[in-house]
Amino acid sequence: MEAGRRSSTKPVQSLKPTKTVSVDEDLTKASDALPLPLHLSNAVFFTLFFSAVYFLLSHWREKIRTSTPLSVVTFSEIIAILAFVASFIYLLGFFGIDFVQSLILRPQTEVWNSEDDDELADVLLRKEDARKVPCGQALDCSLPPLPPPAPIVTVQKVLDENPVTVLTEEDEELIKSVVAGTTPSYSLESKLGDCKRGAAIRREALQRLTGKSLEGLPLDGFDYESILGQCCEMPVGYVQIPVGIAGPLLINGREYSVPMATTEGCLVASTNRGCKAIHLSGGATSTLLRDGMTRAPVVRFGTAKRAADLKLYLEDPDNFDTLAVVFNRSSRFGRLQGIKCAIAGKNLYLRFTCTTGDAMGMNMVSKGVQNVLDFLQTDFPDMDVMGISGNFCSDKKPAAVNWIEGRGKSVVCEAIIKGDVVRKVLKTTVESLVELNMLKNLTGSAMAGALGGFNAHASNIVTAVYIATGQDPAQNVESSHCITMMEAVNDGKDLHISVTMPSIEVGTVGGGTQLASQSACLNLLGVKVASKESAGANSRMLAAVVAGAVLAGELSLMSALAAGQLVKSHMKYNRSNKDVSKASS
Ligand code: ADP
């Protein structure tokens, strides 16, 4: 059927896979060398083999019975021995062919599974990542001992065995039916039971309906089953975003190679420079301040008094245990931490906060909230649930509540950057950085009426890491809330820099984290899936990495700005005859 489909159809798209080779298609098999078709040769030689064996055994038995020496062989026995040897060699060759084929095919079929290759890649990556400037060269920075590298986890195979999708005549009928509106596009996956074919048909129908080509948007090379019912509906392809690596980023004594998916030139390079400055200064320290995802439904009463009654009930410490038992039924990992209520007239906003293990936790917290709302209906039958989310949560919108109360992981990350490193790596001075930070990130943002935006470009790093690791990129809004502080320390010689980020929303299970590419990036960081030691440890570590990468990004961009500002100032005040490079250092 597969072969028929191929011959009667046209490729959906011209994009050719570069490295993947279909096992069936392009490889010469060792069995091709046989004069007869394989099954006929097998039949002939099997018959010959067993006939010869039978003939020889029966003759030898006869000889033993009549006491004739076995060494006396007749002409027919010689023929039988020759037939036995010939067929034996063939059969050995037959099994040998499979063996040879397996040798030939192995590089393609096991390319994703070869532990040796992975090990080699890992070694190369580590070599690439190793800081070129040896620590201690002109700089006094002793690093804490690092833990042994995490075991290499085999990367999931993602490429299809049949990389180029082709459409059959049957598919053509479906395309026409989608174009005519008789088959809903959304129903293709359930109708066909084949997600990739569904995507191919939808894509072709879309091109015909719109008259616009989707050439350039790849279809093949993606596992459409993995997104079904979880990540994306009605797929027609996937967007490719390059992933660059910044690092190693040294946080809390551990090195991380930080994957960043971005199309913004210089972003990875700049973050990498920040990582280098941090590494040469002995690393950064990250501290988790709080860990709790929030959801805030809005409920309405007939009077403000009734809304206030519920507020008092929910915030009464005596009722917490009962509410927690009800809430916690939703998941093994969701544990109620608190409820904070806000009233607007007759309307009450109930902001639930709970731990969510290694999940980012939006689904988990929503389920727990629903349990509590159902429970409250008994004592507050006049309560109208207007919406499970009333925006006091607050998800994917700039909101002071997240900035002040936190959402997800609240993290502060700091480092002391040595004066030498500031000059040699960042090409600026401690004094310039401190001054610029005060003017730009603090005063400038205050002038702009910023909400959580007291930083240079936290969102750049947050978003790139989020996309690479399968987080919800829309949550960059509150996850990028960050105040960057800089201060001269050690008699003004060194720079203390910190980023305080109250609402980093990350998870290592659920959502896009389970997709092959994103999962590989989490694996690189050593935080793939749920932590086996303690629930939530992986997602907390990921939050620390996000904050550390932001610290690196802030350091580097602020330095570039500080250095640039100096140059401009010198030009403006007509002092360009001075040695600018000296001035900036
Ligand atoms: P989210 O709440 O971030 O949208 P989901 O609820 O979709 O995430 O995914 C979390 C799922 O993963 C839940 O079903 C949960 O039971 C399961 N899970 C397994 N291990 C863990 C863990 N260590 N922490 C959190 N969830 C886990």
PDB file of C-alpha atoms and ligand atoms in Angstrom, residues 230 331-333 356-365 367 509-511 530-531 535-536, ligand 1:
ATOM      1  CA  GLN A 230      -1.663  18.849  24.039  1.00  0.00           C
ATOM      2  CA  SER A 331      -3.056  16.182  42.218  1.00  0.00           C
ATOM      3  CA  ARG A 332      -0.186  14.461  43.999  1.00  0.00           C
ATOM      4  CA  PHE A 333       1.871  17.601  43.492  1.00  0.00           C
ATOM      5  CA  THR A 356       3.085  22.319  41.574  1.00  0.00           C
ATOM      6  CA  GLY A 357       6.105  20.004  41.697  1.00  0.00           C
ATOM      7  CA  ASP A 358       8.031  20.101  38.438  1.00  0.00           C
ATOM      8  CA  ALA A 359       5.054  21.317  36.401  1.00  0.00           C
ATOM      9  CA  MET A 360       4.588  24.980  35.597  1.00  0.00           C
ATOM     10  CA  GLY A 361       1.237  24.220  37.153  1.00  0.00           C
ATOM     11  CA  MET A 362      -1.560  26.179  35.499  1.00  0.00           C
ATOM     12  CA  ASN A 363      -3.665  23.058  34.913  1.00  0.00           C
ATOM     13  CA  MET A 364      -2.905  21.715  38.336  1.00  0.00           C
ATOM     14  CA  VAL A 365      -3.867  24.863  40.209  1.00  0.00           C
ATOM     15  CA  LYS A 367      -8.191  21.765  39.048  1.00  0.00           C
ATOM     16  CA  VAL A 509       6.933  18.295  32.787  1.00  0.00           C
ATOM     17  CA  GLY A 510       3.728  19.007  30.883  1.00  0.00           C
ATOM     18  CA  GLY A 511       3.026  21.328  27.966  1.00  0.00           C
ATOM     19  CA  ALA A 530      10.430  15.328  36.789  1.00  0.00           C
ATOM     20  CA  SER A 531      13.115  15.230  39.428  1.00  0.00           C
ATOM     21  CA  ALA A 535       9.391  16.816  43.284  1.00  0.00           C
ATOM     22  CA  GLY A 536       9.973  20.331  41.988  1.00  0.00           C
TER      23      GLY A 536
HETATM   24  P1  ADP B   1       0.642  22.242  33.950  1.00  0.00           P
HETATM   25  O1  ADP B   1      -0.146  22.272  35.216  1.00  0.00           O
HETATM   26  O2  ADP B   1       1.974  22.884  34.028  1.00  0.00           O
HETATM   27  O3  ADP B   1      -0.151  22.675  32.762  1.00  0.00           O
HETATM   28  P2  ADP B   1       0.102  19.507  33.557  1.00  0.00           P
HETATM   29  O4  ADP B   1      -0.884  19.434  34.678  1.00  0.00           O
HETATM   30  O5  ADP B   1      -0.389  19.456  32.167  1.00  0.00           O
HETATM   31  O6  ADP B   1       1.074  20.755  33.724  1.00  0.00           O
HETATM   32  O7  ADP B   1       1.218  18.379  33.710  1.00  0.00           O
HETATM   33  C1  ADP B   1       1.620  17.934  34.888  1.00  0.00           C
HETATM   34  C2  ADP B   1       1.338  16.447  34.900  1.00  0.00           C
HETATM   35  O8  ADP B   1       2.548  15.780  35.177  1.00  0.00           O
HETATM   36  C3  ADP B   1       0.334  16.085  35.961  1.00  0.00           C
HETATM   37  O9  ADP B   1      -0.524  15.128  35.467  1.00  0.00           O
HETATM   38  C4  ADP B   1       1.207  15.488  37.062  1.00  0.00           C
HETATM   39  O10 ADP B   1       0.527  14.516  37.796  1.00  0.00           O
HETATM   40  C5  ADP B   1       2.362  14.894  36.277  1.00  0.00           C
HETATM   41  N1  ADP B   1       3.630  14.846  37.027  1.00  0.00           N
HETATM   42  C6  ADP B   1       4.451  13.798  37.103  1.00  0.00           C
HETATM   43  N2  ADP B   1       5.516  14.062  37.860  1.00  0.00           N
HETATM   44  C7  ADP B   1       5.393  15.329  38.272  1.00  0.00           C
HETATM   45  C8  ADP B   1       6.173  16.202  39.089  1.00  0.00           C
HETATM   46  N3  ADP B   1       7.326  15.828  39.649  1.00  0.00           N
HETATM   47  N4  ADP B   1       5.720  17.438  39.305  1.00  0.00           N
HETATM   48  C9  ADP B   1       4.580  17.851  38.754  1.00  0.00           C
HETATM   49  N5  ADP B   1       3.801  17.097  37.977  1.00  0.00           N
HETATM   50  C10 ADP B   1       4.179  15.829  37.741  1.00  0.00           C
END
